[in-house]
Coordinates of N, CA and C in Angstrom, one line a residue:
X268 N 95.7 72.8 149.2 CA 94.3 72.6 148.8 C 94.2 72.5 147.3
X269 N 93.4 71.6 147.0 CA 93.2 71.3 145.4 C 92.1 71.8 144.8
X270 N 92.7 72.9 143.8 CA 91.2 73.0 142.8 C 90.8 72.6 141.6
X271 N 89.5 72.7 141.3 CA 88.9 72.1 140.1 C 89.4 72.6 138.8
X272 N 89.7 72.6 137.5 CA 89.8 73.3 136.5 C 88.7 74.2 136.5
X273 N 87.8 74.3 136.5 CA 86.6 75.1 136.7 C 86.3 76.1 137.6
X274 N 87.3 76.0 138.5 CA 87.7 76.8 139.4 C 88.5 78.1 138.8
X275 N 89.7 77.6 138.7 CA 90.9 78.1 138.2 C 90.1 79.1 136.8
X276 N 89.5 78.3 135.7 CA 88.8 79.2 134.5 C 88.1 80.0 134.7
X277 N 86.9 80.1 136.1 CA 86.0 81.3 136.7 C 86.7 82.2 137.1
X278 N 88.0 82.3 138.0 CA 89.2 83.0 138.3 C 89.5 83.7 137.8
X279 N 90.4 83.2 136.5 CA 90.6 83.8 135.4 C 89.7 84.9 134.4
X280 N 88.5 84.3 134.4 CA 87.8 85.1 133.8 C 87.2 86.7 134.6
X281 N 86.9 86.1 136.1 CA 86.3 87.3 136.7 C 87.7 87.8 136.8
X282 N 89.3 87.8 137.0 CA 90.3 89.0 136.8 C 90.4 89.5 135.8
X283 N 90.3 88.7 134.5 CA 90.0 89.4 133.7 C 89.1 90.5 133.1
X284 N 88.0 90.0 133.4 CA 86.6 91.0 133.5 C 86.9 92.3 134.2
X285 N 88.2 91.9 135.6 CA 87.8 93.0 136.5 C 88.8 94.2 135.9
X286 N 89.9 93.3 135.1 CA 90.9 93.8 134.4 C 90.3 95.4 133.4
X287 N 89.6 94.6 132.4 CA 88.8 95.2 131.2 C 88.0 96.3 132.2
X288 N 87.5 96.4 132.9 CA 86.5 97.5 133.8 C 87.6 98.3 134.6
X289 N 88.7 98.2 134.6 CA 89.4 98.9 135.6 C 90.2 99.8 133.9
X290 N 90.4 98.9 133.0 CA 91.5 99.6 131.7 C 90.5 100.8 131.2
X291 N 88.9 100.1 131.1 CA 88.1 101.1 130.5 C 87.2 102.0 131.3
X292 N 87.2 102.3 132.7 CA 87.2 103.0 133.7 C 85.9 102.8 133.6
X293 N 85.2 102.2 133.2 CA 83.7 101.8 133.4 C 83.1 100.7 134.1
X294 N 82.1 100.8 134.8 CA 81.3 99.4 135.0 C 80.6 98.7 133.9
X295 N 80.2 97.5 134.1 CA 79.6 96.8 132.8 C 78.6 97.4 132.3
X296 N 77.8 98.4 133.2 CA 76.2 98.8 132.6 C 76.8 100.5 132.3
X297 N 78.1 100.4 132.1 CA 78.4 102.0 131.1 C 78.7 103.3 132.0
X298 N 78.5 103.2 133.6 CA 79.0 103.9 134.7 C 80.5 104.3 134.8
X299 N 80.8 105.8 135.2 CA 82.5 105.4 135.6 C 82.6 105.0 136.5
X300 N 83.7 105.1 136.9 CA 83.9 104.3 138.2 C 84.5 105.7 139.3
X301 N 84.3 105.0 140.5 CA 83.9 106.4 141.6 C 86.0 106.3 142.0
X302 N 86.1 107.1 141.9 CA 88.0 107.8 142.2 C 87.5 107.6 143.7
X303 N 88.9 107.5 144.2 CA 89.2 108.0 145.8 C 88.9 109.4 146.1
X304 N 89.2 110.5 145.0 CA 88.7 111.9 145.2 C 87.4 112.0 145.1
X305 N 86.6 111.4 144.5 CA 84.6 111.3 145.1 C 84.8 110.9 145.9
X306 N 84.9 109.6 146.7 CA 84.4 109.1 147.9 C 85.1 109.7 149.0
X307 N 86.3 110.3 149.1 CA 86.9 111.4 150.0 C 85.5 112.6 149.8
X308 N 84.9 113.3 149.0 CA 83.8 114.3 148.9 C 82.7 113.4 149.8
X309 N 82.2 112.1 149.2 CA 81.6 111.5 150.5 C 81.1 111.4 152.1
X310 N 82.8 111.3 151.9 CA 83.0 110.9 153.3 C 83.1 112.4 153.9
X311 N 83.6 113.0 153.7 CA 83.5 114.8 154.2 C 82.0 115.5 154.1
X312 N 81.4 115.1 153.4 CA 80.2 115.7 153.4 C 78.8 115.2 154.1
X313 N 78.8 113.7 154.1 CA 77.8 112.9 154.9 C 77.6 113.2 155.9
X314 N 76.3 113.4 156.3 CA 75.1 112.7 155.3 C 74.0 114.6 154.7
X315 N 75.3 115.6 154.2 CA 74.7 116.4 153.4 C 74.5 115.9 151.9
X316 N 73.6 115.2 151.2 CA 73.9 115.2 150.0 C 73.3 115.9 149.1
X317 N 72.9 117.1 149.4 CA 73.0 118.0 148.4 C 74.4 118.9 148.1
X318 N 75.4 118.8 149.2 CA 76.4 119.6 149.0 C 77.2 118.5 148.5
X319 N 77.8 117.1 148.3 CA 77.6 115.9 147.8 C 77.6 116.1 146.0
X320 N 75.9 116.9 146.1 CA 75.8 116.4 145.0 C 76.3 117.5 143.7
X321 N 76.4 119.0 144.8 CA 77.0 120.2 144.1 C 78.7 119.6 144.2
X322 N 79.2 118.9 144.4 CA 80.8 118.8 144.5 C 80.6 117.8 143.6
X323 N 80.1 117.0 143.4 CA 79.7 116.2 142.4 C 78.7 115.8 141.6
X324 N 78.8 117.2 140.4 CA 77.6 117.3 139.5 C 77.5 116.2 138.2
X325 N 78.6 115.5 137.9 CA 77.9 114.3 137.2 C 77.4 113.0 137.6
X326 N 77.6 112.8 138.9 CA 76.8 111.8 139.9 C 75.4 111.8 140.2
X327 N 74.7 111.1 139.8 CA 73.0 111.0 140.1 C 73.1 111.2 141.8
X328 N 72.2 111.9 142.0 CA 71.3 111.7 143.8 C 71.5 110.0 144.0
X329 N 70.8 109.6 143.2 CA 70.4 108.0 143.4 C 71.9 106.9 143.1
X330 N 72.9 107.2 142.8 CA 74.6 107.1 142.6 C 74.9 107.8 143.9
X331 N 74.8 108.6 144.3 CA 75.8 108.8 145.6 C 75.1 108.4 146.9
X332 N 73.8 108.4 147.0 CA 73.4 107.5 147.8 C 73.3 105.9 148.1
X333 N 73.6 105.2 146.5 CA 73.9 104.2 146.7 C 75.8 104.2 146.8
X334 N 76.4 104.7 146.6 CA 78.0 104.5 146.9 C 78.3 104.8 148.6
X335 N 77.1 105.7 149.4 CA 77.5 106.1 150.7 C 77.1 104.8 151.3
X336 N 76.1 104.4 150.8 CA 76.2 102.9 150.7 C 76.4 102.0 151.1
X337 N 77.5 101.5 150.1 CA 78.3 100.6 149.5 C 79.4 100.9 150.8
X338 N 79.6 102.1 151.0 CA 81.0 102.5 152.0 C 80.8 102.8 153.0
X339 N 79.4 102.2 153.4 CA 79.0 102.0 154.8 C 78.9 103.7 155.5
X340 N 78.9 104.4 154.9 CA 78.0 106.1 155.5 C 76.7 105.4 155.4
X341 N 75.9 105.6 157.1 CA 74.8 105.3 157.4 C 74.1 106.0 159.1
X342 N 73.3 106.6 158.9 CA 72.9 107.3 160.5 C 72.8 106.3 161.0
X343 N 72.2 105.2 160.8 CA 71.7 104.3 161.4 C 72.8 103.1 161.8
X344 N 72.8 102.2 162.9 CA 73.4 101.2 162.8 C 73.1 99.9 161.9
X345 N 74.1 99.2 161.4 CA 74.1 98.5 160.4 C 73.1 96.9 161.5
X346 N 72.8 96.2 160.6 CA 71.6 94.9 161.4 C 73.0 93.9 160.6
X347 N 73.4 93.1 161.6 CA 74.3 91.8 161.5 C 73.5 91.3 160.2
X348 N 74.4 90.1 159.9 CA 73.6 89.4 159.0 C 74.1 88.0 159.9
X349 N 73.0 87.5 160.1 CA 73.4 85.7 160.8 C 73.4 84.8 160.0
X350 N 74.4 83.6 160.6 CA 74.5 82.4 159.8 C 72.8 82.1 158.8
X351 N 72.1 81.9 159.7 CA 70.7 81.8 159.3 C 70.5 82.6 158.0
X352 N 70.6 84.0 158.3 CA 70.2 85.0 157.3 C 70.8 84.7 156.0
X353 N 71.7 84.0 156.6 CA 72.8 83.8 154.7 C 72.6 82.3 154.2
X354 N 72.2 81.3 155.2 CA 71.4 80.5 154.3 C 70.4 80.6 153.7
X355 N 69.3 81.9 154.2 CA 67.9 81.8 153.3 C 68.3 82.5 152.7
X356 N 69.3 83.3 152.5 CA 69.4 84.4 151.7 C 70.2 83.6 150.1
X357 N 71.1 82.8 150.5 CA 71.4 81.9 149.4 C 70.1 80.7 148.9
X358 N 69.5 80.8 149.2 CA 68.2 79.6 149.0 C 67.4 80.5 148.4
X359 N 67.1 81.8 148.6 CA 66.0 82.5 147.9 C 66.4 83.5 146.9
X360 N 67.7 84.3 147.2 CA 68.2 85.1 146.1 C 67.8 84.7 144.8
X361 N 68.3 83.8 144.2 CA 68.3 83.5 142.8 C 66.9 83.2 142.1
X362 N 65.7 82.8 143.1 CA 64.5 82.8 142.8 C 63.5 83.3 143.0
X363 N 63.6 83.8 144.0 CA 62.1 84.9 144.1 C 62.0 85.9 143.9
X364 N 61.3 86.6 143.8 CA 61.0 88.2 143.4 C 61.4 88.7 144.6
X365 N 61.3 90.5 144.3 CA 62.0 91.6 145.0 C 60.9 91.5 146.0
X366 N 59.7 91.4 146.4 CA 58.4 91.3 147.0 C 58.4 90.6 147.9
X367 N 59.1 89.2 147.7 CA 59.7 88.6 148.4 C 60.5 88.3 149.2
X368 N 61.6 88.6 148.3 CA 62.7 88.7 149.5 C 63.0 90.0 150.3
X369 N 61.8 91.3 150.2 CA 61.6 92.4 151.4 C 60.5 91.8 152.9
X370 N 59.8 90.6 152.5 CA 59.2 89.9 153.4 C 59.9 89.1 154.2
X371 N 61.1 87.9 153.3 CA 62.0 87.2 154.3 C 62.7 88.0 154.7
X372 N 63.2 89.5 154.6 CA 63.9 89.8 155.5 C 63.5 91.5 156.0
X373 N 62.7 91.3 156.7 CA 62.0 92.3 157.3 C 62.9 93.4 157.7
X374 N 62.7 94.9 157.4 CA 63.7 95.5 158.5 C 65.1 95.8 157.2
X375 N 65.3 95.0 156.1 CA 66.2 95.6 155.1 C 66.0 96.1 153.9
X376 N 66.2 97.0 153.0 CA 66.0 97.7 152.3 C 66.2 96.7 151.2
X377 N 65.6 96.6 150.0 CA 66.0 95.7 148.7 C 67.7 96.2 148.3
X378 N 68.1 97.2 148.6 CA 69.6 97.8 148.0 C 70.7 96.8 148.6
X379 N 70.4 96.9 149.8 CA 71.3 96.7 151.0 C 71.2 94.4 150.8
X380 N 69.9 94.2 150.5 CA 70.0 92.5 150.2 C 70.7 92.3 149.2
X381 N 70.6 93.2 148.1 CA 71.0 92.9 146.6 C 72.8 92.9 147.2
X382 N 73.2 94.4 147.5 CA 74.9 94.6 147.9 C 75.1 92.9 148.9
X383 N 74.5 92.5 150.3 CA 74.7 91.5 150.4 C 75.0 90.3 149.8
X384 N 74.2 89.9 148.7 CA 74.2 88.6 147.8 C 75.2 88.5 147.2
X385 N 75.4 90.2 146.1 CA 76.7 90.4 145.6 C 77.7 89.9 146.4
X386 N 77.7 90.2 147.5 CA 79.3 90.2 148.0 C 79.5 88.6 148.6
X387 N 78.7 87.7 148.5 CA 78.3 86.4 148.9 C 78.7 85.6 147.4
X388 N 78.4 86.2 146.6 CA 78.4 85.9 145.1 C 77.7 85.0 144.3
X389 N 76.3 85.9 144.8 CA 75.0 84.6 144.2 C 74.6 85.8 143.5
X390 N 74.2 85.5 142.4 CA 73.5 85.8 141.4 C 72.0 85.7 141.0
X391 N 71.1 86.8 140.5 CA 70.1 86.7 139.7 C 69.7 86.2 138.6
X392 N 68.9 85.4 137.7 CA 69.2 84.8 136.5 C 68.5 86.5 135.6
X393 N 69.6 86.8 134.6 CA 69.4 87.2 133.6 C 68.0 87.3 132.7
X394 N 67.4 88.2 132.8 CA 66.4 88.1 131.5 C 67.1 87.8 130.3
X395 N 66.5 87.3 128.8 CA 66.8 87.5 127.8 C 66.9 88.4 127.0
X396 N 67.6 89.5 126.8 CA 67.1 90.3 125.7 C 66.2 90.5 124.8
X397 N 66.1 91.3 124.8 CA 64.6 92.0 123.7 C 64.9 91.3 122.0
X398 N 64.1 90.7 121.2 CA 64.9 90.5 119.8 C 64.9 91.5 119.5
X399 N 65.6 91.8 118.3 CA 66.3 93.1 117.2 C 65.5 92.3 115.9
X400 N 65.7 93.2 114.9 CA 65.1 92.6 113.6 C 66.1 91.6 113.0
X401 N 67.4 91.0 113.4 CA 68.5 91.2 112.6 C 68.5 89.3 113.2
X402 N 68.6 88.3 113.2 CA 69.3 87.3 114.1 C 70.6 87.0 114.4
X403 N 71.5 87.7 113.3 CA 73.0 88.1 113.9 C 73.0 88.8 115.1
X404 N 72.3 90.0 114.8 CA 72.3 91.2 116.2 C 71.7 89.8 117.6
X405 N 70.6 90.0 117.1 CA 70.0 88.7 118.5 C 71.3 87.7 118.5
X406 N 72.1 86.9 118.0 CA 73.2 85.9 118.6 C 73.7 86.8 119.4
X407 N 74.2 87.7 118.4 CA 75.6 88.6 119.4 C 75.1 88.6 121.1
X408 N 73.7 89.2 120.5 CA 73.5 90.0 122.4 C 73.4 88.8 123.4
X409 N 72.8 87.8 123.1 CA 72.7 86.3 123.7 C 73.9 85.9 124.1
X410 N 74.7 86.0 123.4 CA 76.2 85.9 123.6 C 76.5 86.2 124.7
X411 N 76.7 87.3 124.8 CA 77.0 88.5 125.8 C 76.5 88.5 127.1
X412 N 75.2 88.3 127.0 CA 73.9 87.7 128.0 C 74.4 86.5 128.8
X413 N 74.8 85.6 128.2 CA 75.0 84.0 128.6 C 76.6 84.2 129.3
X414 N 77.4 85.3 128.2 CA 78.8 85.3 128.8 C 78.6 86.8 130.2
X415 N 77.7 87.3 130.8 CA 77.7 88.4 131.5 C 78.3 89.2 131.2
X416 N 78.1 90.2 129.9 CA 78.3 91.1 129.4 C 77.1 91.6 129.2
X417 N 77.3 93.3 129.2 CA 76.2 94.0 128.9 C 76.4 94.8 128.1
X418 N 75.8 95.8 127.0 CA 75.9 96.1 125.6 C 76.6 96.9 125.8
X419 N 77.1 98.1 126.8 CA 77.6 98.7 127.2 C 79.4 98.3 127.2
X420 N 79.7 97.3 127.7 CA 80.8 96.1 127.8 C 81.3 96.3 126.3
X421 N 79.8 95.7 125.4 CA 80.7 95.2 124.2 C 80.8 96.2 123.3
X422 N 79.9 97.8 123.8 CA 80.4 99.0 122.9 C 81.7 99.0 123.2
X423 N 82.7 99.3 124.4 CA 83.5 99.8 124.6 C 84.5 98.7 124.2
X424 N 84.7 97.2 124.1 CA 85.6 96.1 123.6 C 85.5 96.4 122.2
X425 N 84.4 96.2 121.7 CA 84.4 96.6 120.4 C 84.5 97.7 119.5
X426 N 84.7 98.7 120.8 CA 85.0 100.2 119.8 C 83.7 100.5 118.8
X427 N 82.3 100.6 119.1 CA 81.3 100.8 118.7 C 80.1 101.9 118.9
X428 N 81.1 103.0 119.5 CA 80.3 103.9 120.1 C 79.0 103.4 121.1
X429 N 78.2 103.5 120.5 CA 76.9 103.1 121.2 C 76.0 102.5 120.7
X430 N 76.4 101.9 119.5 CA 75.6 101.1 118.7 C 74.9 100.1 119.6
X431 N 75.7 99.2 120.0 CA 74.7 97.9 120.8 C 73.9 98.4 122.0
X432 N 74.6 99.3 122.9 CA 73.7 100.1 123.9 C 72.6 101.1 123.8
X433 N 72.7 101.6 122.7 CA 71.5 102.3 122.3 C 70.9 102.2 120.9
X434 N 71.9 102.0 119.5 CA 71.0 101.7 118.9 C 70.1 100.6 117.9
X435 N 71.3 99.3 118.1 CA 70.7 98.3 117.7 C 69.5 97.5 117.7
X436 N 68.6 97.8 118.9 CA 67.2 97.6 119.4 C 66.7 98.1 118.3
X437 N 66.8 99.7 117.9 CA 65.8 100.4 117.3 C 65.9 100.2 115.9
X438 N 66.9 100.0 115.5 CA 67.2 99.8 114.2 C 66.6 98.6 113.1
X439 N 66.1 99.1 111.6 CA 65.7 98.1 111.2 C 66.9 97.5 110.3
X440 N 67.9 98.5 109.7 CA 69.0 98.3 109.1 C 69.7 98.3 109.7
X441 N 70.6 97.3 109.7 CA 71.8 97.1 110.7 C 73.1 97.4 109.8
X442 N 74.4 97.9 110.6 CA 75.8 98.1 111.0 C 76.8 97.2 110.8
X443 N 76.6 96.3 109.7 CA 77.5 95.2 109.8 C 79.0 95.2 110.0
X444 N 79.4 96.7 109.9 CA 80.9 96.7 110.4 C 80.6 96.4 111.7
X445 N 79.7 97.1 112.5 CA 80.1 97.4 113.9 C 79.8 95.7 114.8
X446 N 78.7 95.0 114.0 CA 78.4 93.5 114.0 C 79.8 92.9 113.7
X447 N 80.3 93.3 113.1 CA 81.7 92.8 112.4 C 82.8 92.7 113.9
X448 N 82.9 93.8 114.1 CA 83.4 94.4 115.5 C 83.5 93.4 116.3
X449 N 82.1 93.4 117.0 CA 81.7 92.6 118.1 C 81.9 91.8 117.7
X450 N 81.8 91.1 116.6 CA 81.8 89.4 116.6 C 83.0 89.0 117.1
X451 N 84.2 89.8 116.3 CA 85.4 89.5 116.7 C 86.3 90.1 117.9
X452 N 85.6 91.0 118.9 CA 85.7 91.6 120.2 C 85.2 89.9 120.4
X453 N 84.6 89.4 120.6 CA 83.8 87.9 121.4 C 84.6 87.2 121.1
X454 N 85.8 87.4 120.3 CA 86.5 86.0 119.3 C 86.1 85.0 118.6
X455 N 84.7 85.8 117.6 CA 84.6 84.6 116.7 C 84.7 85.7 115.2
X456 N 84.4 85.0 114.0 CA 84.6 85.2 113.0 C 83.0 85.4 112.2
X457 N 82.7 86.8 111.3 CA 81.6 86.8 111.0 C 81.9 86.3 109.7
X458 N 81.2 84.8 109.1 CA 81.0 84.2 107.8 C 80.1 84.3 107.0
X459 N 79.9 84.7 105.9 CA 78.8 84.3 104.8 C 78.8 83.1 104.3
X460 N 77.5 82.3 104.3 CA 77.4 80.8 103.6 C 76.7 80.9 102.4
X461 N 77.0 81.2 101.5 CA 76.3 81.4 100.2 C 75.6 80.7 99.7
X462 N 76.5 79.0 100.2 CA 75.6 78.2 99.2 C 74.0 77.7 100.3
X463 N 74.2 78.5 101.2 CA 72.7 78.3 102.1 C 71.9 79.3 101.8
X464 N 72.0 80.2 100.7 CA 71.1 80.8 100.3 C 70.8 80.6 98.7
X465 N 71.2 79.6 98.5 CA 70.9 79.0 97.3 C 71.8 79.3 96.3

């Protein structure tokens, strides 16, 4: 079977991506990642989750109920998904609201469509980011945005504490080391053009 170059470079990049999230034991939005020893507590304790949630006190209520989830702990029997289901569900995912698509599919929880799509590998479009005072800060995050990274991502590539995740929004003076950082975490080069400022 023959693939596209385009192929091959989406490949590459989501192992890579999955690479970086496995080296830095985080998810993109700054979560760790759940060990075999949590989801063994899981699986032993379901569906107590308050005992759950005392065996695992840095875990949100709202995190271990979505991981029992994800790993299929459910009272209930799971609803097939049909050929049908997954064409409307590819036809409408990426454009209608959450309002919506709890009407096309009657009977599923918004959690359980979203884990769906994911695993189908259709996507939401992105909001834009908020501007910053700065339009370096705004490139970077655009960046990041367009490349599926989240500020979280490019604290930890860029060794920035938490500057992009928490405080570059609020900021009226900016960090230019830590701009410095990121630019070159993204692999580009931060330049001054002098003679464009006269």
């Amino acid at each position: 079977m023959a693939y596209r170059p385009e192929d091959i470079e989406r490949l590459d990049k989501g192992l890579a991506a999955r690479d970086r999230i496995r080296r830095a034991g985080r998810t993109p939005n700054g979560h760790a990642l759940w060990t075999s020893r949590q989801r063994a507590v899981l699986k032993q304790w379901y569906p107590n989750y308050q005992e759950m949630k005392k065996r695992l006190p840095k875990r949100s209520l709202a995190a271990i109920t979505g991981q029992c989830h994800l790993m299929g702990l459910t009272s209930s029997p799971k609803k097939a998904w049909t050929t049908a289901d997954r064409a409307r569900l590819r036809q409408l995912f990426p454009t209608v609201t959450k309002a919506e698509l709890l009407e096309a599919f009657p009977g599923r929880t918004y959690v359980s469509i979203q884990v769906y799509a994911y695993q189908m590998g259709l996507k939401r479009p992105r909001t834009p980011y908020r501007k910053t005072s700065h339009p370096i800060v705004d490139d970077v995050r655009e960046h990041c945005r367009v490349g599926g990274y989240f500020m979280p991502d490019l604290d930890v590539f860029a060794d920035t504490g938490k500057y992009f995740s928490k405080k570059a929004l609020r900021r009226k003076k900016h960090d230019f080391r830590a701009v410095d950082r990121a630019v070159r975490a993204l692999g580009g080069k931060l330049v001054v053009d002098w003679e464009a400022d006269g």
